[in-house]
Amino acid sequence: MLGGASARVQLSGGQAVVRLPDGTSSKHEDTLTFDPQDPRDVVRVLGKLGKAREAGAAVKVLRYMQEHTFEVDVYHVASTVNACSKAGEWRLALSLLHDMADSGVVVDTITYNAAVSACERGSAWQQAVQLLHE
């Protein structure tokens, strides 16, 4: 189960708030606040979620951004795929990579490298090789 699977993202006073379930983040913050209109702030929060191995929460932040029509760029996608990689969630990383490409977000070499790393960590070498050929 993803640690961030039951994380919640909501808007509060112009700020987005990520609430992680109790006990999932012993060394990290249980609540993260960011400005969804500030791309750097979003990347900062996605980076923190990656360090905490909260892939599900990172994906929820990205989906929240899309659903509320905030700009989603390659840095947001790369940060989220990286969070999936750190959490060992290679299937989620690949799904996200393809979803973003389908939605018009141009994914770059850094994003593909993060996805390849996710596959490597999950011993999914065939998927990693396939990515190298895309």
PDB file of C-alpha atoms in Angstrom, residues 25 33 42 65 88 90:
ATOM      1  CA  SER A  25       5.682  10.289   8.510  1.00  0.00           C
ATOM      2  CA  THR A  33       1.356  23.869   2.786  1.00  0.00           C
ATOM      3  CA  VAL A  42       4.947  22.970  -5.668  1.00  0.00           C
ATOM      4  CA  MET A  65      -3.088  20.639  -9.655  1.00  0.00           C
ATOM      5  CA  GLY A  88       9.866   1.824  -5.105  1.00  0.00           C
ATOM      6  CA  TRP A  90       7.790   1.718 -10.513  1.00  0.00           C
TER       7      TRP A  90
END
